[in-house]
Amino acid sequence: MKGLLLTNYYLIHRSFLTYTALAIVISAVIFYFADPSFYRIIAMLIILLMAMPALEVIKLESKTGYDKYVLTLPISRKNVVQSHYIFYFLIVVSGTILSYGVFSMYSLISKSAVENIVNIVSFGTFIVLFAGAIAYPLLYVFGAEKSDGIVLGGGMGGLFVAIALQGVVGYIVEILAASSLPIASSLHVPILYTLLGMVMYIASYFIALFIYRKREF
């Protein structure tokens, strides 16, 4: 597994570093010109830009023929799918940490506290996890040639679903607030978005694994 994860990283490390730098620059520009209503967009962009190269791994593997070569190695198809999902998840975690860092740095430099940072970042994390959950099964079905449209569609789908779920999340938060759970009310929204994103992502893994096992090369 470690070897597969390192291979994934070396396939995209240049674009990963480039997109990370681009995410920081774009967020700085938006912070300068936009108002707080754009904060959720900033959090989503940082994580999504960092995660996009991870979704390109399957495309690069197809171009180089590595997707066929890897099946000759003493590993299972399950290992291959796991490596893609774990790698993407690690990138999302890195993007989430960077997002917190960018917002904290902005607060420090501007000397104005950003309220609800945890809520803002969890919203972006959910969207990017959902994008990955949509993208991987579709990439295994339609092939790496369709990756650009699938990645874009996954990101847009995640944004629309996150917006659509706000009512549901608000309703569950009201129920949690009325309960006696020992969890701070300020953490209800980020916990719910993170859990929903994780559930969708894990469900996507099993769907993708089923598709990949049936796939012929």
XYZ file of C-alpha atoms in Angstrom:
217
model
C 0.000 0.000 0.000
C 2.815 2.415 0.877
C 4.379 1.833 -2.547
C 1.068 2.498 -4.327
C 0.534 5.715 -2.357
C 4.059 6.912 -3.144
C 3.536 6.091 -6.830
C 0.333 8.145 -6.813
C 2.162 11.044 -5.206
C 5.106 11.020 -7.615
C 2.713 10.917 -10.572
C 1.174 14.230 -9.585
C 3.588 15.903 -7.159
C 4.456 18.788 -9.497
C 0.845 19.683 -10.236
C -0.032 19.135 -6.562
C 2.535 21.714 -5.443
C 1.500 24.085 -8.247
C -2.196 23.834 -7.357
C -1.389 24.303 -3.651
C 0.472 27.531 -4.404
C -2.368 28.612 -6.720
C -4.919 27.940 -3.958
C -3.021 30.218 -1.556
C -2.722 33.024 -4.138
C -6.393 32.860 -5.174
C -7.578 32.793 -1.564
C -5.434 35.850 -0.798
C -6.961 37.727 -3.764
C -10.509 36.812 -2.718
C -9.804 37.800 0.896
C -8.584 41.201 -0.331
C -11.462 42.020 -2.669
C -14.448 40.022 -1.362
C -16.600 40.156 1.761
C -17.223 37.395 4.381
C -20.010 35.865 2.270
C -17.251 34.384 0.093
C -15.470 32.611 2.939
C -17.127 29.255 2.207
C -16.052 29.574 -1.433
C -12.477 30.205 -0.308
C -12.436 27.115 1.925
C -13.887 24.960 -0.848
C -11.434 26.301 -3.470
C -8.379 25.644 -1.316
C -9.325 22.022 -0.641
C -10.675 21.365 -4.143
C -7.609 22.794 -5.929
C -5.322 20.641 -3.797
C -7.456 17.536 -4.384
C -7.879 17.927 -8.153
C -4.439 16.469 -9.031
C -5.318 13.360 -6.984
C -8.248 12.714 -9.313
C -5.815 13.008 -12.226
C -3.897 9.941 -11.044
C -6.227 7.529 -12.873
C -5.887 9.586 -16.072
C -2.079 9.544 -15.870
C -2.046 5.826 -15.102
C -4.117 5.214 -18.235
C -1.852 7.378 -20.417
C 1.318 5.617 -19.302
C -0.168 2.108 -19.266
C 0.489 1.827 -15.539
C -3.176 0.868 -14.950
C -2.503 -2.425 -16.772
C 1.032 -2.926 -15.440
C -0.072 -2.565 -11.809
C -2.342 -5.605 -12.184
C 0.733 -7.763 -12.908
C 2.176 -6.901 -9.471
C 1.496 -9.104 -6.420
C -1.364 -6.926 -5.227
C -5.122 -7.245 -5.473
C -7.588 -5.007 -7.271
C -8.869 -4.052 -3.842
C -5.404 -2.644 -3.015
C -5.457 -0.520 -6.174
C -8.862 1.006 -5.401
C -7.910 1.490 -1.741
C -4.743 3.341 -2.753
C -6.748 5.822 -4.847
C -9.302 6.445 -2.096
C -6.751 6.703 0.730
C -4.528 9.001 -1.329
C -7.439 11.320 -2.173
C -8.570 11.327 1.469
C -5.067 12.245 2.677
C -4.995 15.113 0.182
C -8.414 16.320 1.419
C -7.125 16.238 5.010
C -4.054 18.232 3.900
C -6.317 20.745 2.148
C -8.480 21.049 5.260
C -5.421 21.761 7.412
C -4.127 24.311 4.880
C -7.559 25.934 4.808
C -7.487 26.356 8.586
C -3.971 27.770 8.270
C -4.986 30.282 5.584
C -7.981 31.511 7.593
C -5.872 31.762 10.760
C -3.175 33.693 8.884
C -5.793 36.062 7.438
C -7.186 36.676 10.938
C -3.688 37.392 12.222
C -2.734 39.752 9.388
C -6.067 41.598 9.137
C -6.470 41.604 12.936
C -10.138 40.684 12.432
C -11.367 37.332 13.664
C -13.161 35.079 11.153
C -16.250 33.689 12.839
C -17.290 30.051 12.503
C -14.053 28.905 10.832
C -14.826 25.285 11.732
C -18.255 25.508 10.039
C -16.804 27.195 6.956
C -14.008 24.666 6.479
C -16.224 21.631 7.167
C -18.580 22.859 4.407
C -15.656 22.871 1.940
C -14.425 19.489 3.173
C -17.863 17.954 2.585
C -18.027 19.290 -0.988
C -14.613 17.921 -1.915
C -15.259 14.535 -0.301
C -18.546 14.352 -2.200
C -16.739 15.271 -5.441
C -14.364 12.335 -4.918
C -17.258 10.038 -4.008
C -18.931 10.852 -7.325
C -15.791 10.934 -9.458
C -14.126 7.579 -8.719
C -17.009 5.231 -9.626
C -17.655 7.292 -12.776
C -13.974 7.172 -13.749
C -14.011 3.375 -13.459
C -17.193 3.175 -15.547
C -16.491 5.724 -18.295
C -12.692 5.656 -18.318
C -9.951 8.202 -17.735
C -10.686 9.962 -21.062
C -13.759 11.543 -19.461
C -11.878 12.633 -16.333
C -12.029 16.400 -16.933
C -15.817 16.457 -17.193
C -16.228 13.985 -14.337
C -13.997 15.998 -11.971
C -15.808 19.236 -12.821
C -19.193 17.566 -12.482
C -18.220 16.051 -9.141
C -17.211 19.459 -7.744
C -20.399 21.141 -8.950
C -22.487 18.222 -7.692
C -20.891 18.483 -4.270
C -21.646 22.218 -4.113
C -25.309 21.759 -5.046
C -25.776 18.839 -2.628
C -24.118 20.783 0.207
C -26.490 23.706 -0.384
C -29.480 21.368 -0.667
C -28.551 19.657 2.610
C -28.465 22.875 4.630
C -32.150 22.485 5.548
C -31.668 18.866 6.623
C -28.553 19.732 8.619
C -30.378 22.628 10.288
C -33.229 20.311 11.273
C -30.862 17.710 12.772
C -28.977 20.457 14.627
C -32.230 21.538 16.267
C -32.812 17.964 17.420
C -29.253 17.681 18.738
C -29.557 21.025 20.519
C -32.663 19.761 22.327
C -30.895 16.545 23.348
C -28.487 16.060 26.230
C -25.489 15.043 24.121
C -22.208 16.277 25.662
C -21.164 18.047 22.449
C -20.809 21.822 22.135
C -23.615 23.237 19.976
C -21.038 25.108 17.843
C -19.677 21.729 16.675
C -22.996 20.219 15.566
C -22.864 21.575 11.989
C -19.197 20.683 11.234
C -19.606 17.225 12.750
C -22.733 16.555 10.674
C -21.149 17.736 7.415
C -17.995 15.731 8.104
C -19.978 12.582 8.957
C -22.199 12.924 5.871
C -19.145 13.401 3.680
C -17.412 10.368 5.196
C -20.496 8.145 4.829
C -20.849 9.077 1.149
C -17.134 8.606 0.541
C -17.048 5.159 2.172
C -20.182 4.074 0.275
C -18.531 5.291 -2.929
C -15.461 3.121 -2.188
C -17.522 -0.075 -2.092
C -19.338 0.887 -5.309
C -16.048 1.680 -7.049
C -14.485 -1.573 -5.822
C -17.415 -3.552 -7.226
C -17.076 -1.790 -10.595
C -13.282 -2.178 -10.747
C -13.449 -5.907 -9.985
C -15.823 -6.380 -12.925
C -13.762 -4.222 -15.278
C -11.867 -5.789 -18.158
C -8.578 -4.307 -19.403
